[in-house]
CSV table of C-alpha atoms in Angstrom, one decimal:
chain,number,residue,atom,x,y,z
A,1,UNK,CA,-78.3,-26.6,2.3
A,2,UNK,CA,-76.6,-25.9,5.8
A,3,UNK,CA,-77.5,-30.0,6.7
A,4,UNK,CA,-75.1,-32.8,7.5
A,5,UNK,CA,-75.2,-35.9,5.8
A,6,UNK,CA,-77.5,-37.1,9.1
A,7,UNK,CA,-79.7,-34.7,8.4
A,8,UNK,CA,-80.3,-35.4,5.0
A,9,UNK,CA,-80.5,-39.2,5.6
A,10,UNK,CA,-83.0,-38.9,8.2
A,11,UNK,CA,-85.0,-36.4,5.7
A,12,UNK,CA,-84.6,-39.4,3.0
A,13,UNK,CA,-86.0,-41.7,5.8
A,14,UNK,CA,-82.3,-43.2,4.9
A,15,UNK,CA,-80.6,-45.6,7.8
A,16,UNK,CA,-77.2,-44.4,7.9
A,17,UNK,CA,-75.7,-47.9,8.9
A,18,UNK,CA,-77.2,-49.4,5.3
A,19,UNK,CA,-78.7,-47.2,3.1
A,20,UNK,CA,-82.1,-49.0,3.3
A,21,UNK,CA,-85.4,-46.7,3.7
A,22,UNK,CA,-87.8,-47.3,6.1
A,23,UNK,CA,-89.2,-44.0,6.5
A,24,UNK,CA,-89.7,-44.1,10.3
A,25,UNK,CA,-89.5,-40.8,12.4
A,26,UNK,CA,-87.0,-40.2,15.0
A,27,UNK,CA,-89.6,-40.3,18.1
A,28,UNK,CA,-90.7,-43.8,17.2
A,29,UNK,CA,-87.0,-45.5,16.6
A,30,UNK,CA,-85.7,-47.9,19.2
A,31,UNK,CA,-82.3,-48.4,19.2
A,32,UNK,CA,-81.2,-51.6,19.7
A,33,UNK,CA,-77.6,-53.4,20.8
A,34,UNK,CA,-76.5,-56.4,18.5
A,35,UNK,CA,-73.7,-58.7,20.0
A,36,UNK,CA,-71.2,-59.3,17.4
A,37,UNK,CA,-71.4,-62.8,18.6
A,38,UNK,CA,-74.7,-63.4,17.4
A,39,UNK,CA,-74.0,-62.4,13.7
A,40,UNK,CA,-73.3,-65.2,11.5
A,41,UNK,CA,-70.8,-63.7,9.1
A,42,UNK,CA,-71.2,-64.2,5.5
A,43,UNK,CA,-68.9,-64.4,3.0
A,44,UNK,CA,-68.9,-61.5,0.3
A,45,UNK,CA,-70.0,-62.8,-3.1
A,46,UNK,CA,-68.3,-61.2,-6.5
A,47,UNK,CA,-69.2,-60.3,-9.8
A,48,UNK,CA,-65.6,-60.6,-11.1
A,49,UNK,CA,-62.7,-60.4,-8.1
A,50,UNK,CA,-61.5,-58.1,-6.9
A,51,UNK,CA,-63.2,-55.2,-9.0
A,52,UNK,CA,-66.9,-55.9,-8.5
A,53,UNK,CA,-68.6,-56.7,-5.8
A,54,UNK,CA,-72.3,-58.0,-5.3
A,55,UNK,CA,-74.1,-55.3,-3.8
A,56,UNK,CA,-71.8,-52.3,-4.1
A,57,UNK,CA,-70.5,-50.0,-6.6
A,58,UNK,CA,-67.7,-49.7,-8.8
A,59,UNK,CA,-66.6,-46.2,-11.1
A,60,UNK,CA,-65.3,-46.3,-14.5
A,61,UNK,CA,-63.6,-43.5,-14.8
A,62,UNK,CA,-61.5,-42.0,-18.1
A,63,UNK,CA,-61.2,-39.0,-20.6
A,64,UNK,CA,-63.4,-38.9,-23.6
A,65,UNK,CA,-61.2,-41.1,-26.2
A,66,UNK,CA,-60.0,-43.3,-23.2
A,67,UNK,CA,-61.9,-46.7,-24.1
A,68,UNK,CA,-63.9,-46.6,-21.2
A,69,UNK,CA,-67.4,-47.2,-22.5
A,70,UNK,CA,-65.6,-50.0,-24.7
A,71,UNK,CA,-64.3,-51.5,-21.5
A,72,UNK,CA,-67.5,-51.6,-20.0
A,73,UNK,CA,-68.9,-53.2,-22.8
A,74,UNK,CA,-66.1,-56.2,-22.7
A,75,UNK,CA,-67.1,-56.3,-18.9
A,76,UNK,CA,-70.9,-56.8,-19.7
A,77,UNK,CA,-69.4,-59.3,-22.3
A,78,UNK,CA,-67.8,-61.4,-19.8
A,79,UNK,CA,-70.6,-61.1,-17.4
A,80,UNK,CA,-73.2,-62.3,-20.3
A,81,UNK,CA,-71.4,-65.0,-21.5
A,82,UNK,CA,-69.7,-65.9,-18.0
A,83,UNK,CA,-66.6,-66.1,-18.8
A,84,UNK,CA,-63.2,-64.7,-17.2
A,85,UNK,CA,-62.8,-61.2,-17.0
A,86,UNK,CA,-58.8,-59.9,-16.7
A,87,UNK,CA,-57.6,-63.4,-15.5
A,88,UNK,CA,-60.4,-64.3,-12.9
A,89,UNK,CA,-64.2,-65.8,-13.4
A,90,UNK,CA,-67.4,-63.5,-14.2
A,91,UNK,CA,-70.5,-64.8,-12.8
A,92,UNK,CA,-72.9,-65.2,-15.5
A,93,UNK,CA,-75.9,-62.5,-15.0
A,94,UNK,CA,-78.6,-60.7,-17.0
A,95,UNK,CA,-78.1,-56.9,-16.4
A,96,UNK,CA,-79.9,-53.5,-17.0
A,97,UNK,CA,-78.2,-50.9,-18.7
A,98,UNK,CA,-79.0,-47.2,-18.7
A,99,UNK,CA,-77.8,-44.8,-21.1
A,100,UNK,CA,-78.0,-41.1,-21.9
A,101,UNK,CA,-75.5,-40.5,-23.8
A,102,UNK,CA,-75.5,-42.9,-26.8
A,103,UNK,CA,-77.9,-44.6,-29.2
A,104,UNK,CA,-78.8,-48.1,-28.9
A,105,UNK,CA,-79.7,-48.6,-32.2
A,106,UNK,CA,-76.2,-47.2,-33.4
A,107,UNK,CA,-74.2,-46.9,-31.1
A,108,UNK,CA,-74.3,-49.6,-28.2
A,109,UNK,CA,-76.2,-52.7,-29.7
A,110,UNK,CA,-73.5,-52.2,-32.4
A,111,UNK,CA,-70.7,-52.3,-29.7
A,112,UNK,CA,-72.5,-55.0,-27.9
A,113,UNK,CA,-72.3,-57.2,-31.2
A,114,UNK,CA,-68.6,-56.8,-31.8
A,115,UNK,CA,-67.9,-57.8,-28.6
A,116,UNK,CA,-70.1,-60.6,-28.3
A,117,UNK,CA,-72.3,-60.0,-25.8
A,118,UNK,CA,-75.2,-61.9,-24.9
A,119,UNK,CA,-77.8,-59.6,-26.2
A,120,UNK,CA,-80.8,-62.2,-24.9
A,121,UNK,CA,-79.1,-61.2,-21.7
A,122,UNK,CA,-79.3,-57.3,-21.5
A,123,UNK,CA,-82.3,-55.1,-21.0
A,124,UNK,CA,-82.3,-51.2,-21.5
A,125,UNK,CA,-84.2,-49.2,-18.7
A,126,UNK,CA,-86.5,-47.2,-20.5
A,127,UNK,CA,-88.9,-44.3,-18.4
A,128,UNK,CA,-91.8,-43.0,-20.2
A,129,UNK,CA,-94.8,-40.5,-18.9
A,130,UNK,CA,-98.4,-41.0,-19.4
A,131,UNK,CA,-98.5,-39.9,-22.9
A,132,UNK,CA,-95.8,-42.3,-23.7
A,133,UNK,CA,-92.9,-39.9,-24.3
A,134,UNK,CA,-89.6,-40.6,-23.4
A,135,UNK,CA,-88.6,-39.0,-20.5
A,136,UNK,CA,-84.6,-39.1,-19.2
A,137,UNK,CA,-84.7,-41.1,-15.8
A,138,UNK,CA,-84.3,-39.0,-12.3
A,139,UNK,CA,-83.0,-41.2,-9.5
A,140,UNK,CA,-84.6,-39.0,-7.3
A,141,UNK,CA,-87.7,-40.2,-8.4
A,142,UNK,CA,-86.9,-43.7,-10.3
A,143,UNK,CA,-85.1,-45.6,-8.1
A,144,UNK,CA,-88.3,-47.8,-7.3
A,145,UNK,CA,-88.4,-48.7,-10.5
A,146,UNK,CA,-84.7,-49.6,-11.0
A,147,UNK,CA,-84.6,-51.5,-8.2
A,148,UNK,CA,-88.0,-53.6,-9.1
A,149,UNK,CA,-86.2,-54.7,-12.5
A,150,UNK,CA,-82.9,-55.4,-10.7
A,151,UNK,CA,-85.3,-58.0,-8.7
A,152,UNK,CA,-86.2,-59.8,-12.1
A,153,UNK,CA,-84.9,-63.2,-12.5
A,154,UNK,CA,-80.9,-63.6,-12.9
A,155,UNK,CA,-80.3,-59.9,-12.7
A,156,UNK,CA,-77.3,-59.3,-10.9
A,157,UNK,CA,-75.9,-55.8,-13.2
A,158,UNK,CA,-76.6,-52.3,-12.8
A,159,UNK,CA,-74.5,-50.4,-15.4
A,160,UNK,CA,-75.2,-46.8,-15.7
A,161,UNK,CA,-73.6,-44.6,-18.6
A,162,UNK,CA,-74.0,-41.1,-18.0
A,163,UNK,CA,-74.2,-41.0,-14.6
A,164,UNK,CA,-74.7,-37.2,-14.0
A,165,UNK,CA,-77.6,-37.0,-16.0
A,166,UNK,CA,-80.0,-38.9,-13.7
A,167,UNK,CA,-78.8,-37.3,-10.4
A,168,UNK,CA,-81.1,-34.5,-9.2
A,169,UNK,CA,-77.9,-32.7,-7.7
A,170,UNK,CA,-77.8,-29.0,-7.6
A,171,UNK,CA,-73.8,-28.7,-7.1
A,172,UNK,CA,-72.1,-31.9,-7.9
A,173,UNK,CA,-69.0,-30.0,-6.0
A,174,UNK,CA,-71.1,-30.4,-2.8
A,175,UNK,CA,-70.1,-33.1,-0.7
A,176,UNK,CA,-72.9,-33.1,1.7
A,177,UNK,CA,-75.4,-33.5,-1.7
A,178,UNK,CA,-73.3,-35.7,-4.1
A,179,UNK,CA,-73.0,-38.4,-1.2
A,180,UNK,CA,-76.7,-37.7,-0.2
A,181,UNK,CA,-77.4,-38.6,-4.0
A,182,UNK,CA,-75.3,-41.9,-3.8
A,183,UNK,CA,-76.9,-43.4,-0.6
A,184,UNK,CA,-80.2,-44.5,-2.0
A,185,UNK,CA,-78.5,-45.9,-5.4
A,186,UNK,CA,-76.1,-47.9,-3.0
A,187,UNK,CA,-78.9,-48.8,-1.0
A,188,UNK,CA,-80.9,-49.8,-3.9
A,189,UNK,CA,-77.7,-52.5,-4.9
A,190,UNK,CA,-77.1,-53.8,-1.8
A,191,UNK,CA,-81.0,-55.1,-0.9
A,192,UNK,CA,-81.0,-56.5,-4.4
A,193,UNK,CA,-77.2,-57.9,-3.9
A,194,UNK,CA,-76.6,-56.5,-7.7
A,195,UNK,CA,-73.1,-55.3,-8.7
A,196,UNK,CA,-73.5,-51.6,-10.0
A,197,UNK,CA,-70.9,-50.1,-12.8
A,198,UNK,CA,-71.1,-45.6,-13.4
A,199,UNK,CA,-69.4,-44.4,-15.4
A,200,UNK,CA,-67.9,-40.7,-15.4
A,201,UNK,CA,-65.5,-38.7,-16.9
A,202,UNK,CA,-62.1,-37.4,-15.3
A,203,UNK,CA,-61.9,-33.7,-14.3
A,204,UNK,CA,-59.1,-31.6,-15.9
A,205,UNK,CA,-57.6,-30.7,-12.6
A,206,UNK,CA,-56.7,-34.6,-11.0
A,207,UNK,CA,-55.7,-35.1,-7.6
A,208,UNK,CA,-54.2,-38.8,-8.3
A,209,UNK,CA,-56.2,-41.3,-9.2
A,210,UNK,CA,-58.7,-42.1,-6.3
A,211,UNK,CA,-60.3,-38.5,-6.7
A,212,UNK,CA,-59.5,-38.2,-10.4
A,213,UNK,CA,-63.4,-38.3,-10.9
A,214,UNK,CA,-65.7,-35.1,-11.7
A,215,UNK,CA,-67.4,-33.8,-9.1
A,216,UNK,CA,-67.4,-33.8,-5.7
A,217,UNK,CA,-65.4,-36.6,-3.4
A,218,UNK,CA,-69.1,-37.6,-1.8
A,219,UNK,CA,-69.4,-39.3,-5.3
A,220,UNK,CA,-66.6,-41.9,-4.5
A,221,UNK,CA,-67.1,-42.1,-0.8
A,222,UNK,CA,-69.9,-44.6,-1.1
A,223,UNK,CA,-68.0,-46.6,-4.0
A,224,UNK,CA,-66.0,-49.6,-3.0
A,225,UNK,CA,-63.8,-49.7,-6.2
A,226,UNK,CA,-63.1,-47.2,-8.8
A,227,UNK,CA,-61.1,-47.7,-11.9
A,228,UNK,CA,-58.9,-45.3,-13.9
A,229,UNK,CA,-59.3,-45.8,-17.4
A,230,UNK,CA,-56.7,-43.8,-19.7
A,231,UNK,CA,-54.4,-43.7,-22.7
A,232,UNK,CA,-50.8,-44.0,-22.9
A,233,UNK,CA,-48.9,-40.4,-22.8
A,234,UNK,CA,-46.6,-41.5,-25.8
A,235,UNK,CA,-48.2,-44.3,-28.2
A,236,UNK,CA,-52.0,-43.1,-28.1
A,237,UNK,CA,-53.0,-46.9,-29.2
A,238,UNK,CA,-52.1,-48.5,-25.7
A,239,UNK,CA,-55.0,-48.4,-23.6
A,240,UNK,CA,-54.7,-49.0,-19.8
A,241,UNK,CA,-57.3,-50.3,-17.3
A,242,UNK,CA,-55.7,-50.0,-13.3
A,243,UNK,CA,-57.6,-50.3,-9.9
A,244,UNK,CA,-57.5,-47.1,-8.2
A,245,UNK,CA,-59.3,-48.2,-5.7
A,246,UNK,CA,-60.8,-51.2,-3.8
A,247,UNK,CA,-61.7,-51.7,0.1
A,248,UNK,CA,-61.9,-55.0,0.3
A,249,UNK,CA,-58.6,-56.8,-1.0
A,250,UNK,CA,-55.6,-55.8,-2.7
A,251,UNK,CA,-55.5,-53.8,-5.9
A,252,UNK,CA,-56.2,-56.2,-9.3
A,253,UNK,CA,-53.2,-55.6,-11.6
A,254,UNK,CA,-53.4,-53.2,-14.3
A,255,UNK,CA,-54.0,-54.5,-17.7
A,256,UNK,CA,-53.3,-53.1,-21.2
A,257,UNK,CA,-55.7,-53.1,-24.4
A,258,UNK,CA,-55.6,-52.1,-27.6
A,259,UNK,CA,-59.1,-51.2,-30.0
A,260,UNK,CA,-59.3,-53.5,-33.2
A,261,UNK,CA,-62.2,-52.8,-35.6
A,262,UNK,CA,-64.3,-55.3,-36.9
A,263,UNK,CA,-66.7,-54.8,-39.4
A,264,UNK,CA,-69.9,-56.2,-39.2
A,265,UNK,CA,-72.8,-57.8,-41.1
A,266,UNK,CA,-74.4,-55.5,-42.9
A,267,UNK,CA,-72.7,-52.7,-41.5
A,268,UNK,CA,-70.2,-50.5,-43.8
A,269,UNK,CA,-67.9,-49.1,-41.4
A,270,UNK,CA,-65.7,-50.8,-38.5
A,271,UNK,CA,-66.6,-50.7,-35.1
A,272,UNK,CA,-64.2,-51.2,-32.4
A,273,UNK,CA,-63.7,-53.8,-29.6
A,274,UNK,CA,-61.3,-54.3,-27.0
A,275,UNK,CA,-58.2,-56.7,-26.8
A,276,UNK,CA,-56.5,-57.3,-23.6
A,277,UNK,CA,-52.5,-57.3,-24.0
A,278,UNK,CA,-51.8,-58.4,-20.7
A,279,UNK,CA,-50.5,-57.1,-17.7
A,280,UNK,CA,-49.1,-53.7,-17.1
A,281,UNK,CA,-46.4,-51.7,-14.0
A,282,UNK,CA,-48.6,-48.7,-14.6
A,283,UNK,CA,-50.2,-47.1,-11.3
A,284,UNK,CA,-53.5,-46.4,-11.5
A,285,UNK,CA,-52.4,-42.4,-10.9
A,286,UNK,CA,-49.9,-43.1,-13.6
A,287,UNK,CA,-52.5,-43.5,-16.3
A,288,UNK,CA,-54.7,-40.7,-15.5
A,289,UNK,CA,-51.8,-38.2,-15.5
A,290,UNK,CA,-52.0,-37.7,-19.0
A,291,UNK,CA,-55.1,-36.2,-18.9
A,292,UNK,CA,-55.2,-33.5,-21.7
A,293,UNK,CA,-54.9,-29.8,-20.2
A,294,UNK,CA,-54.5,-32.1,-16.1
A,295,UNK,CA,-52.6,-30.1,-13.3
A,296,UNK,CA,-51.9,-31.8,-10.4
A,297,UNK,CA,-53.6,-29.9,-7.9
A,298,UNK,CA,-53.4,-32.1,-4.7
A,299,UNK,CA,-55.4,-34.0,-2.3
A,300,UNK,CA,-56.0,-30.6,-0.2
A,301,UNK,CA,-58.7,-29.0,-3.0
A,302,UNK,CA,-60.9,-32.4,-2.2
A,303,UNK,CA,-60.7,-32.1,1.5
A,304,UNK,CA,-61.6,-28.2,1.0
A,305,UNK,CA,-64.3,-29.8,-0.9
A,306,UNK,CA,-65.3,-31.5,1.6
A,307,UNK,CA,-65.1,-28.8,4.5
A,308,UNK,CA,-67.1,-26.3,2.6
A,309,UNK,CA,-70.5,-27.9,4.1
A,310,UNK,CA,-69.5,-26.8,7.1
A,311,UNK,CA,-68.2,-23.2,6.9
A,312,UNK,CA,-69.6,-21.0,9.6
A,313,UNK,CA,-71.0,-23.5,11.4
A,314,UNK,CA,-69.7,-26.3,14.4
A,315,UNK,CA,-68.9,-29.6,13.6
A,316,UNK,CA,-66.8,-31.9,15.5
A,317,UNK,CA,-63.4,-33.2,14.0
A,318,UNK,CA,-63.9,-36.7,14.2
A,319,UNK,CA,-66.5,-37.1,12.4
A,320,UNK,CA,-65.2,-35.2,9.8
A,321,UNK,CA,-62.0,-37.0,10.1
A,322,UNK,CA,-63.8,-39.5,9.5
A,323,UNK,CA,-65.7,-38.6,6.3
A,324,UNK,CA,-62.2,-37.9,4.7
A,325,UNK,CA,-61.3,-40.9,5.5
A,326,UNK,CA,-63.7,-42.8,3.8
A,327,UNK,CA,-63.1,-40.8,0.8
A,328,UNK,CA,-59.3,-41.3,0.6
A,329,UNK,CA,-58.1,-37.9,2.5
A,330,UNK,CA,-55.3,-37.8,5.5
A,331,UNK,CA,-56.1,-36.1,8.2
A,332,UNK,CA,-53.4,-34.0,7.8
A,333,UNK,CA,-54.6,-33.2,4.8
A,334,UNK,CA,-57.9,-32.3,6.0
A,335,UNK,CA,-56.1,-30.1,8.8
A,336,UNK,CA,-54.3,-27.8,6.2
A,337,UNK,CA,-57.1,-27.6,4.4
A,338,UNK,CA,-59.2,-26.3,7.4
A,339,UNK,CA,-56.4,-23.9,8.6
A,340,UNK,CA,-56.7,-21.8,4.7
A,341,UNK,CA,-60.0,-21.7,5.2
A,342,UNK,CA,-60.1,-20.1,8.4
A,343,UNK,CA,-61.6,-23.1,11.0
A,344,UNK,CA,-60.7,-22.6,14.4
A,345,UNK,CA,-60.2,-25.9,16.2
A,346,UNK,CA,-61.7,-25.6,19.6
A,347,UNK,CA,-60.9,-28.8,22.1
A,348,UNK,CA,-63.3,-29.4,24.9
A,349,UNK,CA,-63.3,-32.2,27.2
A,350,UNK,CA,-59.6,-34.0,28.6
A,351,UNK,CA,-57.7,-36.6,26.8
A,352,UNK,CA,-59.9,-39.8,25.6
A,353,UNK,CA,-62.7,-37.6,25.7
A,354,UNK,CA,-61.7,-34.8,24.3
A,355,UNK,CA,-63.4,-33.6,20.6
């Protein structure tokens, strides 16, 4: 508490510019200038355009009841049995899954089946301690081991259900501790070049779709797509599936599915699947509004949010200008939010270098 993100990177022996560790101290770094025009520039590789991107992560976000986890399943279909995903290729790729929330033997395999996934393709992370007892995995503690079986042959999936549970994060509403629990999982995807999927449930209070997520805004500042996942307001059948968010192209389209059961072999009772029903106008914002008990709350509770690490205590504007950003807040925004909270802005310096 009372750190920057800097600070807590440095204590994580975290690189700021890449989320790698290296766990060198501050005395024995050298820093070093890189002319652009000695990078060769490399394309960026995709899962699935534009949604999911090797090496970074992507939110599935939606109410219970939303078709989320379904969703996520057709996804991992697509990506087992390479074929398209909403109108574009899936790269064919094993994947680990980790779950805290559902069975496998009743709940997931059983989803996995009706929607044809690969099983030969899927592996379930499983952490046990020395006496062989199931233990629920802590990031904070884990993330060696995630990252050694994302390095297994034709791995290129990280899908994580029950996200919350595995972060060792005292205040998820903190920004300065939900981002400093996201670096080392992002880290962790981008040296093994794997697409990650998270899911997480929408908060009752939404701010539009981008910060519609529970939880702080540090959560989504390291993402580089999130995707609302909700129900139609009037016809509780339609299902919709819309891009809130993505940094490095425009938008995918928003696309409608319905849940058909299927019952299968051996099985008794139906278990549902998702159908795609084409292409939607809904906004991504649109479809979370209907968020049982939601009141639109605005963009200014996030950026209070996000000053609160820094109450009582300097910090300079830009950065923080900066942090908001990255997580989808206006400066202005980020201004009015300061000025209830009772920040003084203090200038020092004259024009270009003033802070």
């Amino acid at each position: 508490k009372g750190k920057t993100i800097g600070d807590v990177n440095r204590l994580l022996g975290i690189s700021s510019s890449n989320g790698h560790s290296n766990g060198v101290a501050d005395e024995e770094r050298v820093l070093k200038l890189i002319p652009a025009n000695t990078v060769a520039p490399r394309e960026r590789k995709y899962l699935n355009f534009p949604r999911y991107i090797r090496g970074e992560l992507t939110w599935h976000e939606g109410d219970s009841g939303s078709g989320k986890t379904l969703a996520t399943v057709d996804l991992i279909s697509a990506a087992t049995n390479g074929r398209d995903f909403l109108g574009e290729p899936c790269e064919r790729v094993r994947l680990v899954f980790l779950t805290c929330e559902d069975d496998l033997d009743s709940t997931i395999v059983p989803m996995m089946i009706a929607a044809n996934v690969d099983l030969s393709m899927v592996s379930f992370l499983k952490i046990e301690d020395l006496a062989g007892n199931d233990v629920t995995p802590d990031f904070s503690k884990d993330l060696p081991k995630i990252e050694e079986a994302l390095r297994s042959d034709g791995v290129g999936l990280l899908v994580i259900d029950g996200t919350f549970a595995f972060l060792n994060v005292e205040d998820t509403k903190s920004y300065t501790g939900s981002y400093a629990a996201m670096v080392p999982i992002v880290g962790v995807l981008r040296r093994t070049q794997s697409s990650g999927v998270a899911l997480r449930h929408i908060a009752k209070t939404v701010t539009g779709a981008k910060h519609a997520g529970i939880g702080s805004v540090g959560f989504a500042a390291l993402a580089r797509s999130i995707i609302s996942i909700g129900v139609d307001e009037e016809d509780d059948s339609i299902h919709y599936f819309a891009n809130a968010r993505t940094n490095y192209a425009q938008h995918g389209a928003t696309w409608k599915f319905t849940v058909e059961n299927v019952v299968l072999q051996g099985f008794q009772r139906p278990q549902g699947r998702v159908v795609w029903g084409g292409i939607s106008e809904k906004t991504a914002t649109q479809v979370v509004a209907p968020v049982r008990g939601a009141v639109a709350v605005g963009v200014k509770a996030e950026a209070k949010d996000l000053l609160q690490a820094y109450v009582d205590k300097p910090v300079r504007s830009p950065w923080v200008y900066a942090q908001g950003e990255a997580a989808g807040i206006s400066k202005s925004a980020v201004n009015r939010a300061a000025k209830e909270l009772g920040f003084i802005h203090h200038r020092t310096g004259f024009a270009a270098d003033a802070k």
